[in-house]
Coordinates of C-alpha atoms and ligand atoms in Angstrom, one line a residue:
M465 CA 0.0 0.5 0.2
T466 CA 1.7 3.5 -0.7
S467 CA -1.0 6.1 0.3
N468 CA 0.0 8.2 2.5
T469 CA -2.4 10.6 3.0
T470 CA -2.7 13.1 6.9
R471 CA -5.9 13.2 8.8
T472 CA -6.2 15.3 11.5
E473 CA -7.9 13.4 14.9
S474 CA -9.0 14.8 18.0
A475 CA -6.9 15.5 20.5
Y476 CA -6.7 13.7 24.3
D477 CA -5.9 14.1 27.9
V478 CA -4.4 10.9 27.7
V479 CA -2.6 8.7 24.7
L480 CA -1.5 5.8 26.3
I481 CA 1.6 4.4 23.3
G482 CA 1.3 0.1 23.4
G483 CA -1.3 -2.5 24.2
G484 CA 0.5 -4.5 26.5
V485 CA 0.3 -5.0 30.8
M486 CA 1.8 -1.4 31.6
S487 CA -1.0 0.7 29.4
A488 CA -3.8 -0.8 30.1
T489 CA -3.3 -0.7 33.3
L490 CA -2.2 3.2 34.4
G491 CA -5.4 3.5 32.1
A492 CA -7.4 1.8 34.7
L493 CA -5.9 3.5 36.7
L494 CA -6.6 7.0 35.4
K495 CA -9.9 6.1 34.5
L496 CA -11.3 5.2 37.3
L497 CA -9.8 8.5 38.8
Q498 CA -11.4 11.1 36.3
P499 CA -13.9 9.2 35.1
D500 CA -14.4 12.1 32.2
W501 CA -10.7 12.5 31.0
S502 CA -10.3 11.0 27.0
I503 CA -8.2 8.3 27.0
G504 CA -6.4 6.7 23.4
M505 CA -4.7 3.6 23.5
F506 CA -2.8 2.0 20.0
G507 CA -0.7 -0.9 19.9
R508 CA 0.7 -1.1 16.4
L509 CA -0.1 -5.4 16.7
D510 CA -4.0 -6.5 15.7
D511 CA -4.1 -7.4 19.2
V512 CA -3.7 -6.0 22.5
A513 CA -1.0 -8.1 24.6
K514 CA 0.6 -9.7 22.1
E515 CA 4.5 -8.7 23.1
S516 CA 5.7 -9.5 26.2
S517 CA 2.7 -9.7 28.3
N518 CA 1.7 -12.7 26.6
A519 CA 0.8 -15.4 28.9
W520 CA 3.5 -18.0 26.9
N521 CA 6.1 -14.9 26.5
N522 CA 6.5 -13.9 30.2
A523 CA 7.0 -16.4 32.7
G524 CA 3.5 -15.6 35.3
T525 CA 5.2 -15.1 38.0
G526 CA 3.9 -13.0 40.4
H527 CA 7.0 -11.5 41.6
S528 CA 6.7 -11.3 45.3
A529 CA 10.0 -12.2 46.4
L530 CA 8.5 -15.0 48.1
C531 CA 11.7 -17.4 45.9
E532 CA 13.6 -15.2 44.3
L533 CA 17.3 -15.9 45.6
N534 CA 18.3 -12.4 43.5
Y535 CA 16.5 -10.6 45.8
T536 CA 18.3 -11.5 49.1
P537 CA 22.0 -11.9 48.3
A538 CA 24.8 -12.7 51.0
R539 CA 26.6 -9.7 52.5
A540 CA 30.1 -10.6 53.4
D541 CA 29.9 -11.0 57.2
G542 CA 27.1 -13.4 55.7
T543 CA 24.0 -11.7 57.5
I544 CA 21.2 -11.6 54.8
D545 CA 20.4 -8.3 53.2
I546 CA 16.1 -8.7 52.6
S547 CA 15.3 -4.6 51.6
K548 CA 15.2 -5.7 47.8
A549 CA 12.6 -8.4 48.8
V550 CA 10.7 -6.5 51.0
G551 CA 10.3 -3.7 48.6
V552 CA 8.8 -6.1 45.3
N553 CA 6.6 -7.5 48.1
E554 CA 5.8 -4.4 49.4
A555 CA 4.7 -3.3 45.0
F556 CA 3.0 -6.5 44.3
Q557 CA 1.1 -6.2 47.7
L558 CA -0.2 -2.6 45.9
S559 CA -0.8 -4.8 42.5
R560 CA -2.7 -7.2 44.7
Q561 CA -4.7 -4.1 46.7
F562 CA -5.6 -3.1 42.8
W563 CA -6.9 -6.5 41.0
A564 CA -9.0 -7.1 45.1
Y565 CA -10.7 -3.7 44.2
L566 CA -11.2 -5.0 40.3
V567 CA -13.1 -7.6 41.7
E568 CA -14.2 -6.3 44.2
S569 CA -15.9 -4.0 42.5
G570 CA -17.0 -6.0 39.3
I571 CA -14.7 -4.5 36.5
I572 CA -13.5 -8.1 36.9
A573 CA -15.8 -10.3 37.3
S574 CA -13.8 -14.0 37.7
P575 CA -10.0 -13.5 39.5
R576 CA -9.4 -16.5 38.1
A577 CA -9.6 -15.9 34.8
F578 CA -5.7 -14.0 35.3
L579 CA -4.4 -15.2 38.6
N580 CA -4.0 -18.6 40.5
P581 CA -2.6 -19.4 43.7
I582 CA 0.9 -21.8 43.4
P583 CA 3.5 -22.8 45.9
H584 CA 6.5 -20.3 45.7
M585 CA 9.9 -22.3 46.4
S586 CA 13.0 -21.8 46.2
F587 CA 15.5 -25.1 45.5
V588 CA 19.2 -25.5 46.3
W589 CA 22.1 -28.1 46.5
G590 CA 25.1 -28.3 47.9
D591 CA 26.7 -27.6 51.3
E592 CA 27.0 -23.3 50.9
N593 CA 23.7 -22.9 48.7
C594 CA 22.1 -25.1 51.9
D595 CA 23.0 -23.2 54.0
Y596 CA 22.7 -19.1 52.4
L597 CA 18.9 -20.8 52.0
R598 CA 18.2 -21.3 55.5
R599 CA 20.2 -18.1 56.5
R600 CA 17.4 -16.7 54.0
Y601 CA 14.1 -18.2 55.7
E602 CA 15.7 -17.2 59.1
A603 CA 15.6 -13.8 58.2
L604 CA 12.4 -14.3 56.4
K605 CA 10.5 -16.1 57.7
D606 CA 9.0 -13.4 61.0
H607 CA 8.7 -10.4 58.6
P608 CA 4.9 -10.1 58.2
L609 CA 5.0 -10.1 54.3
F610 CA 7.0 -13.5 54.3
S611 CA 4.5 -15.4 57.1
G612 CA 4.0 -18.7 56.3
M613 CA 7.0 -19.6 55.0
R614 CA 8.5 -23.2 55.7
F615 CA 11.9 -24.5 55.2
S616 CA 13.2 -27.9 55.0
T617 CA 16.1 -30.7 54.2
D618 CA 14.0 -33.3 54.7
P619 CA 14.3 -35.2 51.2
A620 CA 11.0 -36.9 52.5
Q621 CA 9.2 -33.2 53.0
L622 CA 10.4 -32.0 49.9
A623 CA 9.2 -34.9 47.6
Q624 CA 5.8 -33.8 49.0
W625 CA 6.5 -30.5 48.3
M626 CA 7.8 -31.0 44.1
P627 CA 7.3 -34.7 43.6
L628 CA 8.2 -34.7 40.1
V629 CA 11.4 -32.7 41.4
M630 CA 12.3 -35.0 43.5
E631 CA 11.3 -38.4 41.2
G632 CA 14.5 -40.3 39.9
R633 CA 17.4 -37.9 41.9
T634 CA 19.9 -39.9 43.5
A635 CA 20.1 -40.1 47.2
G636 CA 23.5 -38.8 48.3
T637 CA 23.8 -34.8 47.3
K638 CA 22.2 -32.3 50.5
L639 CA 19.6 -30.7 49.3
A640 CA 17.3 -28.5 50.7
A641 CA 13.6 -25.8 49.9
T642 CA 11.7 -23.4 50.8
W643 CA 7.6 -23.2 50.0
I644 CA 5.0 -21.0 50.8
A645 CA 1.5 -21.6 50.1
A646 CA 1.1 -17.1 49.3
G647 CA 2.6 -16.9 45.5
T648 CA 0.7 -17.3 42.6
D649 CA 0.2 -17.4 38.9
V650 CA -0.7 -14.7 37.2
N651 CA -1.0 -14.4 33.1
F652 CA -1.6 -10.9 32.2
G653 CA -2.1 -11.4 28.9
A654 CA -5.7 -12.4 30.3
L655 CA -5.2 -9.6 32.9
T656 CA -4.9 -7.2 30.2
H657 CA -8.1 -8.1 27.9
L658 CA -9.7 -7.6 30.9
L659 CA -8.3 -3.5 31.6
V660 CA -8.2 -3.0 28.5
N661 CA -12.0 -4.3 28.1
F662 CA -13.7 -2.7 31.1
L663 CA -11.5 0.6 29.5
S664 CA -13.0 -0.1 26.4
G665 CA -16.6 0.0 27.8
Q666 CA -16.1 3.9 29.6
P667 CA -17.1 7.2 27.8
G668 CA -13.9 9.1 26.6
F669 CA -11.7 6.1 25.4
D670 CA -10.5 5.2 22.3
L671 CA -8.5 2.0 21.4
K672 CA -6.5 1.4 17.7
L673 CA -5.2 -1.3 17.4
S674 CA -2.8 -1.6 14.0
H675 CA -2.1 1.4 14.4
E676 CA 1.4 2.3 15.2
V677 CA 3.4 5.0 16.5
E678 CA 6.3 7.3 14.5
D679 CA 6.6 10.0 16.2
L680 CA 6.4 12.7 19.3
K681 CA 7.1 16.4 19.7
Q682 CA 5.8 18.8 21.4
D683 CA 4.3 22.2 20.7
A684 CA 5.0 25.5 21.6
S685 CA 1.5 25.1 24.1
G686 CA 3.1 21.7 26.1
S687 CA 1.4 19.7 24.7
W688 CA 2.0 16.3 22.5
R689 CA 1.4 15.7 18.3
L690 CA 2.0 12.8 17.8
A691 CA 2.6 11.0 14.3
V692 CA 0.7 7.4 14.3
R693 CA 0.8 4.5 10.9
D694 CA -2.7 3.3 10.7
L695 CA -1.5 0.4 9.2
T696 CA -4.5 -1.0 7.6
S697 CA -5.2 1.9 5.2
N698 CA -1.0 3.2 5.7
A699 CA -2.2 7.0 6.1
T700 CA -0.4 8.9 9.1
V701 CA -3.1 10.5 11.2
S702 CA -1.9 13.4 13.7
V703 CA -2.7 12.9 17.5
G704 CA -2.7 15.1 20.0
A705 CA -2.1 14.9 23.8
R706 CA -2.0 16.5 26.6
F707 CA -0.2 13.7 28.1
V708 CA 1.3 10.3 26.8
F709 CA 2.8 7.2 27.9
I710 CA 4.8 5.7 26.4
G711 CA 3.9 1.5 27.3
A712 CA 5.9 -0.2 24.5
G713 CA 8.2 -2.5 26.0
G714 CA 11.2 -2.7 24.0
G715 CA 9.2 -0.5 21.7
A716 CA 9.9 2.6 24.3
L717 CA 13.7 3.3 23.9
P718 CA 13.1 4.4 19.8
L719 CA 9.9 6.7 21.0
L720 CA 11.8 8.2 24.2
Q721 CA 14.6 9.5 21.8
K722 CA 12.7 11.0 19.3
T723 CA 10.5 13.1 22.1
G724 CA 14.2 15.4 22.2
I725 CA 13.9 15.8 26.4
P726 CA 16.6 15.5 28.3
E727 CA 16.1 12.7 30.0
S728 CA 16.2 11.0 26.7
K729 CA 19.7 11.7 25.9
G730 CA 22.4 9.7 27.0
V731 CA 20.1 6.7 27.0
G732 CA 20.7 3.3 25.7
G733 CA 19.3 -0.1 25.4
F734 CA 20.5 -4.2 25.0
P735 CA 18.0 -6.7 23.7
V736 CA 17.6 -10.1 25.8
S737 CA 15.5 -13.4 24.4
G738 CA 14.7 -15.8 26.1
Q739 CA 13.2 -19.2 25.9
F740 CA 11.2 -22.3 27.4
L741 CA 10.9 -25.3 27.9
R742 CA 6.8 -25.9 28.2
C743 CA 5.7 -29.5 28.9
T744 CA 1.6 -30.4 28.3
N745 CA 2.0 -34.0 28.7
P746 CA -1.3 -34.1 31.4
D747 CA 1.3 -37.3 33.3
I748 CA 3.9 -35.1 35.0
V749 CA 1.9 -31.4 34.8
S750 CA 0.1 -33.5 37.5
R751 CA 3.5 -33.9 39.6
H752 CA 4.2 -31.0 39.7
H753 CA 2.2 -27.7 41.4
A754 CA 4.8 -25.0 42.4
K755 CA 6.9 -22.6 40.9
V756 CA 10.4 -23.9 42.1
Y757 CA 13.4 -21.3 41.7
G758 CA 16.6 -22.0 41.7
K759 CA 20.0 -20.2 41.4
A760 CA 21.7 -18.0 39.0
S761 CA 24.6 -19.5 36.8
V762 CA 28.4 -17.0 37.4
G763 CA 28.3 -14.7 34.7
A764 CA 24.1 -14.8 34.1
P765 CA 22.1 -12.1 34.6
P766 CA 19.1 -11.7 37.5
M767 CA 15.7 -12.6 34.9
S768 CA 18.0 -16.4 34.0
V769 CA 17.4 -17.9 37.7
P770 CA 16.2 -20.9 36.4
H771 CA 13.4 -22.1 37.4
L772 CA 10.3 -24.9 37.2
D773 CA 7.0 -23.6 37.5
T774 CA 3.4 -25.0 37.2
R775 CA 1.5 -21.8 34.5
V776 CA -2.2 -21.4 34.3
I777 CA -3.6 -21.0 31.2
D778 CA -7.1 -20.5 30.1
G779 CA -7.7 -23.1 33.2
K780 CA -5.8 -25.2 32.4
E781 CA -2.3 -26.0 33.8
G782 CA 1.1 -26.7 32.2
L783 CA 4.7 -26.0 33.0
L784 CA 7.2 -24.1 31.6
F785 CA 11.1 -24.3 32.2
G786 CA 13.9 -21.8 31.9
P787 CA 14.2 -19.4 31.0
Y788 CA 17.2 -19.8 28.5
A789 CA 18.7 -16.3 27.2
G790 CA 18.9 -15.4 23.5
F791 CA 20.0 -13.0 21.8
S792 CA 18.1 -10.9 19.3
T793 CA 19.0 -7.9 18.1
K794 CA 15.1 -6.5 17.2
F795 CA 13.4 -4.8 20.4
L796 CA 10.6 -6.3 20.8
K797 CA 9.6 -9.9 19.7
Q798 CA 7.6 -8.5 16.0
G799 CA 10.5 -6.0 15.4
S800 CA 12.8 -5.6 13.6
L801 CA 16.9 -6.6 13.4
W802 CA 17.7 -2.7 13.0
D803 CA 15.8 -2.1 16.0
L804 CA 19.4 -2.2 18.5
P805 CA 21.3 -0.4 15.5
K806 CA 19.5 2.5 15.1
S807 CA 19.5 3.6 18.6
I808 CA 22.7 4.7 18.8
R809 CA 23.1 7.7 18.7
M810 CA 25.7 10.1 19.4
D811 CA 25.0 10.7 22.7
N812 CA 24.9 7.0 24.0
L813 CA 26.9 5.8 22.0
G814 CA 30.2 6.8 24.7
A815 CA 28.0 4.8 28.2
M816 CA 27.3 1.7 25.3
L817 CA 30.9 0.9 24.3
A818 CA 31.5 1.6 28.1
V819 CA 28.4 -1.5 28.7
A820 CA 30.1 -3.8 26.0
R821 CA 34.0 -3.3 27.7
D822 CA 32.8 -3.9 31.1
N823 CA 30.1 -6.6 30.7
M824 CA 32.0 -9.7 29.4
P825 CA 31.1 -12.7 31.8
L826 CA 27.8 -11.7 30.6
T827 CA 28.4 -11.3 27.0
R828 CA 30.3 -15.0 27.8
Y829 CA 27.0 -16.2 28.6
L830 CA 25.1 -14.9 26.1
V831 CA 27.1 -16.2 23.6
Q832 CA 27.2 -19.7 25.3
Q833 CA 23.2 -20.3 25.8
V834 CA 23.1 -18.5 22.2
L835 CA 25.6 -21.7 21.2
Q836 CA 23.8 -24.2 23.6
S837 CA 22.8 -27.8 21.9
N838 CA 19.5 -29.5 22.8
E839 CA 21.2 -31.4 24.6
T840 CA 22.6 -28.5 26.4
R841 CA 19.1 -27.3 27.2
L842 CA 17.6 -31.3 28.3
N843 CA 20.5 -31.1 31.2
A844 CA 20.0 -27.6 32.2
L845 CA 16.3 -29.0 33.1
R846 CA 17.3 -32.5 34.6
D847 CA 19.1 -30.5 37.4
F848 CA 15.4 -29.9 38.1
V849 CA 13.1 -32.9 36.7
P850 CA 15.9 -35.9 36.4
N851 CA 13.4 -37.9 34.7
A852 CA 12.8 -35.0 32.3
Q853 CA 11.8 -37.0 28.6
A854 CA 12.8 -34.7 25.2
K855 CA 9.5 -35.8 24.1
D856 CA 7.8 -34.4 26.3
W857 CA 9.2 -30.6 26.2
E858 CA 8.6 -28.2 23.7
L859 CA 11.0 -25.3 22.9
I860 CA 8.6 -21.4 23.0
T861 CA 10.3 -18.3 22.0
A862 CA 9.4 -16.1 24.9
G863 CA 9.1 -12.4 25.1
Q864 CA 12.2 -9.8 24.5
R865 CA 13.5 -7.5 27.0
V866 CA 15.7 -4.5 26.4
Q867 CA 17.8 -3.8 29.9
V868 CA 18.5 0.1 30.4
I869 CA 22.0 1.2 30.0
K870 CA 22.6 4.4 31.3
K871 CA 25.5 7.2 31.5
D872 CA 28.0 6.7 34.4
A873 CA 29.8 9.5 35.9
K874 CA 33.2 7.0 37.0
K875 CA 32.6 3.5 34.6
G876 CA 31.3 5.8 31.3
G877 CA 28.1 3.5 31.1
V878 CA 25.7 0.8 33.4
L879 CA 23.5 -1.6 32.3
Q880 CA 20.2 -2.5 34.6
F881 CA 17.9 -5.3 35.5
G882 CA 15.1 -3.2 36.8
T883 CA 12.5 -1.2 35.4
E884 CA 13.4 3.1 35.3
V885 CA 10.3 5.6 34.4
V886 CA 11.9 8.3 32.7
T887 CA 9.2 10.9 32.6
G888 CA 10.0 14.5 31.4
A889 CA 9.0 18.1 29.6
N890 CA 6.9 19.2 33.0
G891 CA 5.8 15.5 33.9
T892 CA 4.1 15.3 30.2
V893 CA 5.6 12.2 28.9
A894 CA 6.8 9.6 31.3
A895 CA 8.7 6.4 29.2
L896 CA 8.8 3.2 31.3
L897 CA 11.5 1.3 29.9
G898 CA 13.8 -2.1 31.3
A899 CA 11.4 -5.0 32.6
S900 CA 12.0 -6.3 35.5
P901 CA 10.4 -7.5 38.0
G902 CA 8.1 -6.3 35.5
A903 CA 4.2 -7.0 35.2
S904 CA 3.9 -7.7 38.8
T905 CA 4.2 -4.2 39.9
A906 CA 2.9 -2.9 37.0
V907 CA 0.9 -0.6 39.9
S908 CA 3.5 0.4 41.7
I909 CA 4.7 1.4 38.8
M910 CA 2.2 3.8 37.6
L911 CA 1.4 4.8 41.6
T912 CA 4.5 6.4 39.7
V913 CA 4.0 7.5 37.2
I914 CA 0.9 9.3 38.2
S915 CA 3.0 10.8 41.7
K916 CA 5.8 12.0 39.4
C917 CA 2.9 13.4 36.4
F918 CA -0.1 14.9 38.1
P919 CA 1.6 15.8 40.8
G920 CA -1.4 18.9 41.1
D921 CA -4.4 16.1 40.6
L922 CA -3.0 13.7 43.3
P923 CA -4.3 15.3 45.8
R924 CA -8.1 15.0 44.6
W925 CA -7.1 11.8 44.0
E926 CA -5.6 10.1 46.7
A927 CA -9.3 9.2 49.0
K928 CA -10.3 7.1 45.4
L929 CA -6.8 5.8 45.8
R930 CA -7.2 4.6 49.7
E931 CA -10.4 3.4 48.9
M932 CA -8.5 1.3 45.5
I933 CA -5.6 0.6 47.6
P934 CA -5.9 1.0 50.9
S935 CA -1.8 0.8 51.9
Y936 CA -1.2 3.0 49.5
G937 CA 1.5 5.9 50.6
A938 CA 3.0 4.2 53.9
P939 CA 4.7 0.2 53.8
L940 CA 2.5 -2.4 55.1
A941 CA 6.3 -3.7 56.4
D942 CA 5.4 -1.1 59.3
R943 CA 1.9 -1.8 59.4
P944 CA 1.4 -4.9 60.9
E945 CA -2.6 -5.1 61.7
L946 CA -2.5 -3.4 58.1
C947 CA -0.7 -6.2 56.8
A948 CA -2.7 -8.9 58.0
Q949 CA -6.1 -7.5 56.9
V950 CA -4.8 -5.8 53.4
H951 CA -3.3 -10.3 53.8
E952 CA -6.7 -11.6 54.6
R953 CA -9.1 -9.0 52.3
T954 CA -6.8 -10.2 48.7
T955 CA -7.1 -13.3 49.5
R956 CA -10.7 -13.5 49.7
S957 CA -11.9 -11.3 46.8
L958 CA -8.5 -12.8 44.3
Q959 CA -10.1 -16.5 45.7
L960 CA -6.2 -17.6 46.6
E961 CA -7.2 -20.1 49.0
S962 CA -5.4 -22.6 48.2
Ligands
FAD754 C1 10.5 -14.1 29.1 C2 10.1 -13.5 30.0 C3 10.1 -13.6 31.3 C4 9.5 -12.8 31.8 N1 8.9 -13.0 33.3 C5 7.9 -12.5 34.2 C6 6.8 -13.0 34.7 O1 7.0 -13.9 35.6 N2 6.8 -11.7 36.0 C7 6.3 -10.6 35.5 O2 6.8 -9.6 36.2 N3 7.5 -10.5 34.6 C8 7.7 -11.0 33.7 N4 8.5 -10.8 33.0 C9 8.3 -9.2 32.7 C10 6.5 -8.9 31.9 O3 6.6 -9.9 30.8 C11 6.8 -7.3 30.9 O4 7.3 -6.6 32.1 C12 5.6 -6.5 30.8 O5 4.9 -7.7 30.4 C13 5.3 -5.4 30.2 O6 4.1 -4.9 29.9 P1 4.2 -4.1 28.9 O7 3.4 -3.0 28.8 O8 5.1 -2.8 29.0 O9 5.6 -4.1 26.9 P2 4.9 -4.9 26.6 O10 3.7 -6.2 27.0 O11 6.7 -6.0 25.6 O12 3.5 -4.4 25.2 C14 4.2 -3.3 25.0 C15 3.5 -2.8 23.6 O13 3.9 -1.4 22.7 C16 3.4 -1.6 21.5 N5 4.4 -0.9 21.0 C17 5.4 -1.1 20.8 N6 5.8 -0.3 19.8 C18 5.2 0.6 19.2 C19 4.2 1.6 18.5 N7 6.0 2.4 18.3 N8 3.5 2.7 18.3 C20 2.2 2.2 18.9 N9 2.2 0.5 19.9 C21 3.4 -0.2 20.1 C22 3.1 -3.8 21.1 O14 3.0 -3.8 20.0 C23 2.5 -4.1 22.8 O15 1.2 -3.7 22.6 C24 8.9 -11.7 31.8 C25 9.6 -10.3 30.3 C26 10.3 -11.1 29.9 C27 10.5 -11.4 27.9

């Protein structure tokens, strides 16, 4: 198609770029806080939740630091630093409360459509790792956010918690695990659809699929003008917005660069793709009911911790093991191989070169991961499922992550593994970069966007925010009574009783 006509569309109060869980969460929050604002959501694919938020494109772990060992590093003196774990758990509690509100108010009819209780476990072997896990358990077990956690080195107990993992295991190696019932499996794709369905039923909301945002510029009035390509007609549409959220997943960095705001300078991205082994054989699936996280290998980035997960997707259980890291220059699973080269600018070149120089262990790890054979992949799986057979497991490609590269005064540039909200131009634009802890903490991240970008509206919204999210504004860890109330209420509303 060659048509290139430009027509002007009416402007919105808020434009959400991208149809993933992040845009959907921000859209739902804003619509509930300020129903009269007009919101336009633009997604380049023909449906929402087709990139990282899709159920099989991520691991669906409700990240609350119940099982992920990278959130509880040991200090030099051997004690365990739980501060990051507490922060991640607090963030997940905000999601739980908002989701519970959506169920209680009838916006989401059935929580089981996107959320299921699945115990979270950490599993290690070898004296040193078992000792670390015991110390981690001691540090967490009396904390209100981690209550109910259990620890064992007894093979019979471990076999009860994770029969598939213990089958065919030879005696001799010391094993240890923790188990906690409060864990969840989340179908972020289903959640995105539920949120967008709610938005679609609200006045003043427009969903534009197969619409790719190609450019955005701020005009003299402070509003934004977006050039959006209608991929069906190939026409370019001009869209106005008072506020723009760039929730384009891996596609956020190029769009942030196009804003030209000073905060976009010096920022780069490094794509890491992922693969999982998936098992749908009911005989095997029925012998595992947990998300079991191990320890990352040396040089591996934090999001490469191996884990064996029960997934619940569309009411059916399956197993997923991985991730195996991969490398592609694409920023989106359905992106272009030119994404990485085109993102390199004079202002981020130095930071990107410094990161390449300083991250040789990561480079080695990625090369080794990309070159590994199916047999090597299966051997990694057999650390968790000793009797695994190749015929029961298929290799699937997951979503694409773009890790943030930022300028650093000392090192020139640093690679970050977390998420980063970049805001600028007087709070009229915000972009979400990075992907970890990811979708689980979408509500916490979007509350950050709201506080940074709408400070003038916040006092008016606070009562509603507290109604939806009772712990809004102060950590639950400091308020054990509220913590218990919130846990009880969200467990009931979200049907999380195991
Ligand atoms: C392998 C892997 C495992 C993960 N595991 C977990 C996990 O267990 N738990 C967890 O909480 N998180 C996990 N995550 C992270 C989680 O998937 C992401 O944080 C989350 O899905 C990001 O949502 P998003 O809305 O920002 O992006 P996406 O879901 O990627 O959506 C981006 C949207 O933007 C659109 N888009 C892009 N460019 C444009 C453009 N120019 N114009 C219009 N639309 C555009 C895309 O089509 C898409 O609709 C994982 C991620 C990966 C890759």
